[in-house]
GROMACS .gro file of C-alpha atoms in nm:
model
  341
    1MET     CA    1  -1.395   0.887   1.792
    2THR     CA    2  -1.503   1.080   1.478
    3VAL     CA    3  -1.871   0.947   1.520
    4GLY     CA    4  -1.899   1.057   1.865
    5VAL     CA    5  -1.771   1.418   1.766
    6ARG     CA    6  -1.967   1.476   1.492
    7VAL     CA    7  -2.298   1.390   1.715
    8ALA     CA    8  -2.174   1.616   1.975
    9LYS     CA    9  -2.109   1.882   1.692
   10GLU     CA   10  -2.488   1.829   1.568
   11VAL     CA   11  -2.640   1.878   1.863
   12GLY     CA   12  -2.445   2.198   1.944
   13VAL     CA   13  -2.197   2.097   2.240
   14ASP     CA   14  -1.922   2.327   2.325
   15ARG     CA   15  -1.726   2.131   2.544
   16LEU     CA   16  -1.628   1.801   2.536
   17ALA     CA   17  -1.456   1.572   2.810
   18CYS     CA   18  -1.277   1.228   2.848
   19ALA     CA   19  -1.060   1.049   3.126
   20SER     CA   20  -0.775   0.899   2.933
   21THR     CA   21  -0.446   0.674   2.952
   22GLY     CA   22  -0.343   0.848   2.673
   23ASN     CA   23  -0.512   0.711   2.336
   24THR     CA   24  -0.855   0.846   2.391
   25SER     CA   25  -0.745   1.214   2.466
   26ALA     CA   26  -0.501   1.217   2.128
   27ALA     CA   27  -0.798   1.121   1.941
   28LEU     CA   28  -1.052   1.354   2.098
   29ALA     CA   29  -0.827   1.648   2.108
   30ALA     CA   30  -0.745   1.629   1.742
   31TYR     CA   31  -1.123   1.576   1.619
   32GLY     CA   32  -1.254   1.845   1.902
   33SER     CA   33  -1.006   2.086   1.738
   34ARG     CA   34  -1.115   2.007   1.404
   35GLY     CA   35  -1.486   2.073   1.514
   36GLY     CA   36  -1.387   2.416   1.698
   37MET     CA   37  -1.492   2.273   2.039
   38GLU     CA   38  -1.304   2.293   2.375
   39THR     CA   39  -1.163   1.976   2.467
   40LEU     CA   40  -1.090   1.902   2.834
   41VAL     CA   41  -0.866   1.607   2.905
   42LEU     CA   42  -0.835   1.415   3.266
   43LEU     CA   43  -0.530   1.234   3.295
   44PRO     CA   44  -0.372   1.038   3.573
   45ALA     CA   45  -0.075   1.252   3.700
   46GLY     CA   46   0.276   1.104   3.614
   47LYS     CA   47   0.090   0.772   3.430
   48VAL     CA   48   0.045   0.851   3.073
   49ALA     CA   49   0.308   0.819   2.804
   50ALA     CA   50   0.502   1.133   2.661
   51GLY     CA   51   0.410   1.074   2.324
   52LYS     CA   52   0.019   1.096   2.394
   53ILE     CA   53   0.053   1.386   2.616
   54ALA     CA   54   0.222   1.556   2.339
   55GLN     CA   55  -0.023   1.472   2.068
   56ALA     CA   56  -0.303   1.587   2.309
   57ALA     CA   57  -0.100   1.936   2.406
   58LEU     CA   58  -0.040   2.027   2.019
   59HIS     CA   59  -0.425   1.997   1.919
   60GLN     CA   60  -0.478   2.250   2.172
   61ALA     CA   61  -0.683   2.027   2.480
   62ARG     CA   62  -0.689   2.158   2.820
   63ILE     CA   63  -0.524   1.863   3.010
   64LEU     CA   64  -0.587   1.809   3.361
   65GLU     CA   65  -0.356   1.574   3.553
   66VAL     CA   66  -0.569   1.467   3.819
   67ASP     CA   67  -0.397   1.294   4.159
   68GLY     CA   68  -0.554   0.970   4.110
   69ASN     CA   69  -0.582   0.647   3.854
   70PHE     CA   70  -0.759   0.624   3.546
   71ASP     CA   71  -1.098   0.512   3.684
   72GLN     CA   72  -1.112   0.817   3.942
   73CYS     CA   73  -1.066   1.032   3.657
   74LEU     CA   74  -1.357   0.889   3.469
   75ASP     CA   75  -1.577   0.917   3.784
   76ARG     CA   76  -1.489   1.283   3.775
   77VAL     CA   77  -1.563   1.309   3.390
   78GLN     CA   78  -1.899   1.131   3.464
   79ASP     CA   79  -1.987   1.408   3.732
   80LEU     CA   80  -1.902   1.686   3.498
   81ALA     CA   81  -2.116   1.529   3.199
   82GLN     CA   82  -2.442   1.491   3.505
   83ARG     CA   83  -2.375   1.846   3.593
   84GLY     CA   84  -2.405   1.958   3.218
   85GLU     CA   85  -2.042   2.115   3.229
   86ALA     CA   86  -1.925   1.870   2.938
   87TYR     CA   87  -2.023   1.613   2.700
   88LEU     CA   88  -1.893   1.294   2.785
   89LEU     CA   89  -1.680   1.096   2.512
   90ASN     CA   90  -1.513   0.818   2.662
   91SER     CA   91  -1.650   0.491   2.502
   92LEU     CA   92  -1.933   0.492   2.777
   93ASN     CA   93  -2.083   0.715   2.493
   94PRO     CA   94  -2.290   0.481   2.242
   95PHE     CA   95  -2.187   0.700   1.952
   96ARG     CA   96  -1.820   0.584   2.040
   97LEU     CA   97  -1.907   0.242   2.006
   98GLU     CA   98  -2.068   0.288   1.661
   99GLY     CA   99  -1.792   0.429   1.533
  100GLN     CA  100  -1.578   0.128   1.696
  101LYS     CA  101  -1.795  -0.126   1.530
  102THR     CA  102  -1.594  -0.057   1.198
  103ILE     CA  103  -1.310  -0.223   1.311
  104GLY     CA  104  -1.527  -0.555   1.305
  105LEU     CA  105  -1.655  -0.482   0.924
  106GLU     CA  106  -1.316  -0.434   0.816
  107ILE     CA  107  -1.150  -0.739   0.945
  108MET     CA  108  -1.399  -0.952   0.823
  109GLU     CA  109  -1.399  -0.785   0.480
  110GLU     CA  110  -1.047  -0.839   0.442
  111HIS     CA  111  -0.976  -1.138   0.618
  112TYR     CA  112  -1.267  -1.300   0.343
  113ALA     CA  113  -1.122  -1.118   0.067
  114ASP     CA  114  -0.723  -1.255   0.163
  115TYR     CA  115  -0.814  -1.591   0.264
  116GLY     CA  116  -1.180  -1.661   0.131
  117GLU     CA  117  -1.320  -1.718   0.520
  118TYR     CA  118  -1.372  -1.528   0.825
  119PRO     CA  119  -1.105  -1.556   1.126
  120ASP     CA  120  -1.190  -1.810   1.377
  121ARG     CA  121  -1.073  -1.590   1.656
  122ILE     CA  122  -0.977  -1.227   1.724
  123VAL     CA  123  -0.729  -1.137   2.037
  124LEU     CA  124  -0.730  -0.788   2.125
  125PRO     CA  125  -0.611  -0.574   2.434
  126VAL     CA  126  -0.870  -0.491   2.690
  127GLY     CA  127  -0.890  -0.169   2.875
  128ASN     CA  128  -1.230  -0.030   2.899
  129ALA     CA  129  -1.350  -0.288   2.673
  130GLY     CA  130  -1.491  -0.052   2.449
  131ASN     CA  131  -1.348  -0.258   2.139
  132THR     CA  132  -1.464  -0.560   2.269
  133ALA     CA  133  -1.827  -0.475   2.308
  134ALA     CA  134  -1.815  -0.279   1.998
  135LEU     CA  135  -1.705  -0.584   1.801
  136TYR     CA  136  -1.952  -0.776   1.959
  137LYS     CA  137  -2.232  -0.545   1.894
  138CYS     CA  138  -2.090  -0.565   1.539
  139PHE     CA  139  -2.127  -0.928   1.476
  140ARG     CA  140  -2.462  -0.988   1.641
  141GLU     CA  141  -2.582  -0.726   1.372
  142LEU     CA  142  -2.411  -0.929   1.078
  143VAL     CA  143  -2.578  -1.247   1.211
  144LYS     CA  144  -2.928  -1.092   1.256
  145SER     CA  145  -2.892  -0.899   0.861
  146GLY     CA  146  -2.802  -1.249   0.751
  147ALA     CA  147  -2.440  -1.136   0.611
  148ILE     CA  148  -2.288  -1.410   0.838
  149THR     CA  149  -2.419  -1.748   1.018
  150GLU     CA  150  -2.395  -1.794   1.427
  151ASP     CA  151  -2.111  -2.012   1.368
  152GLN     CA  152  -1.903  -1.782   1.144
  153VAL     CA  153  -1.862  -1.518   1.442
  154PRO     CA  154  -1.516  -1.503   1.574
  155LYS     CA  155  -1.444  -1.602   1.933
  156LEU     CA  156  -1.353  -1.262   2.122
  157THR     CA  157  -1.070  -1.313   2.308
  158GLY     CA  158  -0.930  -1.041   2.567
  159ALA     CA  159  -0.573  -0.962   2.652
  160GLN     CA  160  -0.478  -0.800   2.983
  161ALA     CA  161  -0.177  -0.688   3.165
  162GLU     CA  162  -0.155  -0.919   3.515
  163GLY     CA  163  -0.153  -0.614   3.692
  164ALA     CA  164  -0.489  -0.476   3.553
  165ALA     CA  165  -0.689  -0.784   3.506
  166PRO     CA  166  -1.052  -0.735   3.606
  167MET     CA  167  -1.192  -0.905   3.318
  168VAL     CA  168  -0.991  -1.195   3.306
  169GLU     CA  169  -1.022  -1.210   3.700
  170ALA     CA  170  -1.419  -1.225   3.578
  171ILE     CA  171  -1.422  -1.499   3.332
  172GLU     CA  172  -1.177  -1.719   3.508
  173GLU     CA  173  -1.389  -1.706   3.831
  174GLY     CA  174  -1.738  -1.724   3.637
  175LEU     CA  175  -1.842  -1.354   3.774
  176GLU     CA  176  -2.138  -1.179   3.638
  177ALA     CA  177  -1.967  -0.845   3.707
  178THR     CA  178  -1.613  -0.736   3.705
  179ARG     CA  179  -1.472  -0.627   4.017
  180ARG     CA  180  -1.287  -0.289   4.046
  181TRP     CA  181  -0.923  -0.336   4.113
  182GLU     CA  182  -0.828  -0.017   4.310
  183ASP     CA  183  -0.425  -0.034   4.244
  184VAL     CA  184  -0.337  -0.141   3.886
  185GLU     CA  185   0.015  -0.121   3.777
  186THR     CA  186   0.166  -0.233   3.415
  187ARG     CA  187   0.382  -0.109   3.146
  188ALA     CA  188   0.124  -0.119   2.912
  189THR     CA  189  -0.010   0.197   2.998
  190ALA     CA  190  -0.299   0.176   2.759
  191ILE     CA  191  -0.467  -0.069   2.899
  192ARG     CA  192  -0.366   0.025   3.282
  193ILE     CA  193  -0.722   0.005   3.418
  194GLY     CA  194  -0.891  -0.153   3.716
  195ASN     CA  195  -1.264  -0.076   3.645
  196PRO     CA  196  -1.352  -0.145   3.265
  197VAL     CA  197  -1.716   0.040   3.201
  198ASN     CA  198  -1.799  -0.175   2.900
  199ALA     CA  199  -1.762  -0.513   3.059
  200PRO     CA  200  -2.183  -0.520   3.093
  201LYS     CA  201  -2.134  -0.519   2.750
  202ALA     CA  202  -1.814  -0.711   2.692
  203LEU     CA  203  -1.845  -1.025   2.920
  204PRO     CA  204  -2.158  -1.148   2.715
  205GLY     CA  205  -1.934  -1.072   2.403
  206ILE     CA  206  -1.657  -1.306   2.501
  207ARG     CA  207  -1.884  -1.599   2.640
  208GLU     CA  208  -2.149  -1.584   2.400
  209THR     CA  209  -1.866  -1.635   2.123
  210GLY     CA  210  -1.701  -1.907   2.294
  211GLY     CA  211  -1.423  -1.658   2.368
  212THR     CA  212  -1.187  -1.630   2.667
  213ALA     CA  213  -0.963  -1.364   2.819
  214VAL     CA  214  -0.597  -1.403   2.940
  215ALA     CA  215  -0.361  -1.169   3.171
  216VAL     CA  216  -0.013  -1.186   3.019
  217SER     CA  217   0.295  -1.046   3.220
  218ASP     CA  218   0.496  -0.712   3.141
  219GLU     CA  219   0.784  -0.916   3.054
  220GLU     CA  220   0.567  -1.154   2.826
  221ILE     CA  221   0.452  -0.785   2.664
  222THR     CA  222   0.791  -0.665   2.643
  223GLU     CA  223   0.885  -0.991   2.441
  224ALA     CA  224   0.579  -0.969   2.204
  225GLN     CA  225   0.691  -0.618   2.142
  226ARG     CA  226   1.009  -0.712   2.047
  227ALA     CA  227   0.916  -0.991   1.803
  228LEU     CA  228   0.651  -0.753   1.630
  229ALA     CA  229   0.931  -0.519   1.568
  230GLY     CA  230   1.163  -0.787   1.449
  231GLU     CA  231   0.901  -0.811   1.197
  232GLY     CA  232   0.896  -0.429   1.097
  233VAL     CA  233   0.581  -0.397   1.285
  234GLY     CA  234   0.621  -0.091   1.561
  235VAL     CA  235   0.356  -0.106   1.854
  236GLU     CA  236   0.328   0.038   2.205
  237PRO     CA  237   0.345  -0.212   2.466
  238ALA     CA  238  -0.077  -0.256   2.541
  239SER     CA  239  -0.093  -0.330   2.144
  240ALA     CA  240   0.158  -0.604   2.184
  241ALA     CA  241  -0.058  -0.764   2.498
  242SER     CA  242  -0.272  -0.959   2.208
  243VAL     CA  243   0.029  -1.102   2.062
  244ALA     CA  244   0.149  -1.200   2.432
  245ALA     CA  245  -0.147  -1.358   2.482
  246LEU     CA  246  -0.197  -1.560   2.167
  247ARG     CA  247   0.125  -1.732   2.247
  248LYS     CA  248   0.019  -1.771   2.614
  249LEU     CA  249  -0.300  -1.968   2.475
  250ARG     CA  250  -0.121  -2.151   2.221
  251ASP     CA  251   0.097  -2.289   2.485
  252ARG     CA  252  -0.158  -2.379   2.673
  253GLY     CA  253  -0.350  -2.524   2.418
  254ASP     CA  254  -0.666  -2.327   2.373
  255VAL     CA  255  -0.580  -2.210   2.046
  256GLU     CA  256  -0.581  -2.509   1.793
  257ASP     CA  257  -0.336  -2.542   1.535
  258ASP     CA  258  -0.560  -2.456   1.264
  259GLU     CA  259  -0.716  -2.152   1.400
  260SER     CA  260  -0.704  -1.841   1.178
  261VAL     CA  261  -0.634  -1.556   1.424
  262VAL     CA  262  -0.647  -1.184   1.416
  263CYS     CA  263  -0.474  -0.995   1.650
  264LEU     CA  264  -0.557  -0.625   1.730
  265THR     CA  265  -0.246  -0.396   1.763
  266THR     CA  266  -0.395  -0.036   1.788
  267GLY     CA  267  -0.131   0.188   1.918
  268HIS     CA  268   0.200   0.285   1.721
  269LEU     CA  269   0.527   0.258   1.871
  270LEU     CA  270   0.566   0.650   1.905
  271LYS     CA  271   0.290   0.657   2.148
  272ASP     CA  272   0.504   0.577   2.405
  273PRO     CA  273   0.839   0.615   2.303
  274ASP     CA  274   1.016   0.585   2.664
  275ALA     CA  275   0.842   0.220   2.643
  276ALA     CA  276   1.016   0.181   2.325
  277ALA     CA  277   1.359   0.291   2.427
  278GLU     CA  278   1.350   0.061   2.718
  279ALA     CA  279   1.258  -0.269   2.531
  280GLY     CA  280   1.506  -0.187   2.251
  281ASN     CA  281   1.893  -0.155   2.203
  282ASP     CA  282   2.116   0.103   2.344
  283PRO     CA  283   2.293   0.297   2.164
  284GLU     CA  284   2.690   0.212   2.100
  285PRO     CA  285   2.923   0.538   2.143
  286VAL     CA  286   3.198   0.491   1.904
  287PRO     CA  287   3.495   0.756   1.778
  288ASN     CA  288   3.464   0.952   1.472
  289ASP     CA  289   3.688   0.702   1.288
  290THR     CA  290   3.627   0.493   1.000
  291ASP     CA  291   3.816   0.184   1.143
  292ALA     CA  292   3.679   0.208   1.434
  293ILE     CA  293   3.357   0.177   1.343
  294LEU     CA  294   3.436  -0.148   1.136
  295GLU     CA  295   3.610  -0.262   1.437
  296LEU     CA  296   3.277  -0.205   1.661
  297ILE     CA  297   3.041  -0.347   1.397
  298ASP     CA  298   3.273  -0.663   1.350
  299GLU     CA  299   3.298  -0.771   1.715
  300GLY     CA  300   3.123  -1.099   1.735
  301SER     CA  301   2.990  -1.087   1.418
  302SER     CA  302   3.067  -1.283   1.096
  303VAL     CA  303   2.872  -1.051   0.836
  304GLY     CA  304   3.140  -0.790   0.808
  305ASP     CA  305   3.397  -1.066   0.664
  306ARG     CA  306   3.112  -1.189   0.427
  307VAL     CA  307   3.009  -0.826   0.303
  308ARG     CA  308   3.415  -0.734   0.200
  309ARG     CA  309   3.445  -1.061   0.049
  310GLY     CA  310   3.156  -1.025  -0.175
  311ALA     CA  311   3.226  -0.665  -0.210
  312SER     CA  312   3.598  -0.742  -0.340
  313LYS     CA  313   3.470  -1.005  -0.548
  314ALA     CA  314   3.204  -0.773  -0.682
  315ALA     CA  315   3.447  -0.491  -0.765
  316SER     CA  316   3.668  -0.730  -1.004
  317SER     CA  317   3.370  -0.831  -1.197
  318PRO     CA  318   3.359  -0.591  -1.513
  319SER     CA  319   2.963  -0.620  -1.499
  320ILE     CA  320   2.859  -0.404  -1.174
  321PRO     CA  321   3.166  -0.165  -1.124
  322ALA     CA  322   2.916   0.143  -1.168
  323LEU     CA  323   2.709   0.034  -0.913
  324ILE     CA  324   2.974  -0.051  -0.682
  325ALA     CA  325   3.062   0.306  -0.731
  326GLY     CA  326   2.759   0.439  -0.678
  327GLY     CA  327   2.732   0.237  -0.365
  328ILE     CA  328   2.430   0.058  -0.493
  329GLY     CA  329   2.606  -0.266  -0.500
  330LEU     CA  330   2.727  -0.262  -0.193
  331ALA     CA  331   2.346  -0.220  -0.038
  332TYR     CA  332   2.256  -0.505  -0.278
  333LEU     CA  333   2.516  -0.765  -0.153
  334TYR     CA  334   2.472  -0.702   0.196
  335ARG     CA  335   2.099  -0.747   0.180
  336LYS     CA  336   2.199  -1.100  -0.020
  337LEU     CA  337   2.432  -1.187   0.225
  338ARG     CA  338   2.221  -1.179   0.503
  339LYS     CA  339   1.938  -1.362   0.336
  340LYS     CA  340   2.177  -1.634   0.311
  341LYS     CA  341   2.270  -1.658   0.697
   0.00000   0.00000   0.00000
């Protein structure tokens, strides 16, 4: 997005516009505000996560909620651009893809630095397929420059939600182009797109790199989102789709045991706080009483007794009473005991 906005600024554009499921609008609003340009955002009414609308609103974008889906919003933005009323900054804009190529460069550089080799496969969520197209362009240029060889190009593998999977349909049925899905639905709002405009660039990328595309259910996406959270990585549902897809591909035997795979998770947890709340644990009411709190947290858990036994033993030791008094020792013991589970 930074490349696209910079080009717009240099050619003297006054008004930027995009259709968005949320992430594009947040980025465009931020950089458009920085560039001193009016930013127009068209969103499908009632279909965009609150966290994303909040970002665009804070950056002073004009937010228009359209009575239609994302693809229809993009139709309207294209009309505005063709009439000369706004500069389109969806990933149809070639300067957007030039910026997005850096994702591929960073993956290749960092993976080689960490493991001494390039990844065999990259699994990424697919909405408008801009990242897929950009990565393919990046790898073609790396091969042409001699930086990598043809057999070092990672397999591009797309992940879509079952309720919005025109790319998967095209790959599975051997279609030359995607068919537009008029009705799309998934909790992964960032990839709730039925007409990926970069499909003509992305489909060859998937096929020519030996990749594939797979559709995952909302339940599989939620399970992957929880699994990532268990590793300390908080992402929105669309980002978890890449991990859900990898799991499915492994189960099907499409991904070999010795493959090195990178999953793109591009959207932070707080992009969609409502989805995070639905996927996470519910708050538990408790009285304002320490004994009541202990009773509640000990229900069905053996951790409490072990923590107390460990703390009691530590308290009788002459070596760390000061730490216990400060509360540090108890926290340390709690972590230590949990590691022994």
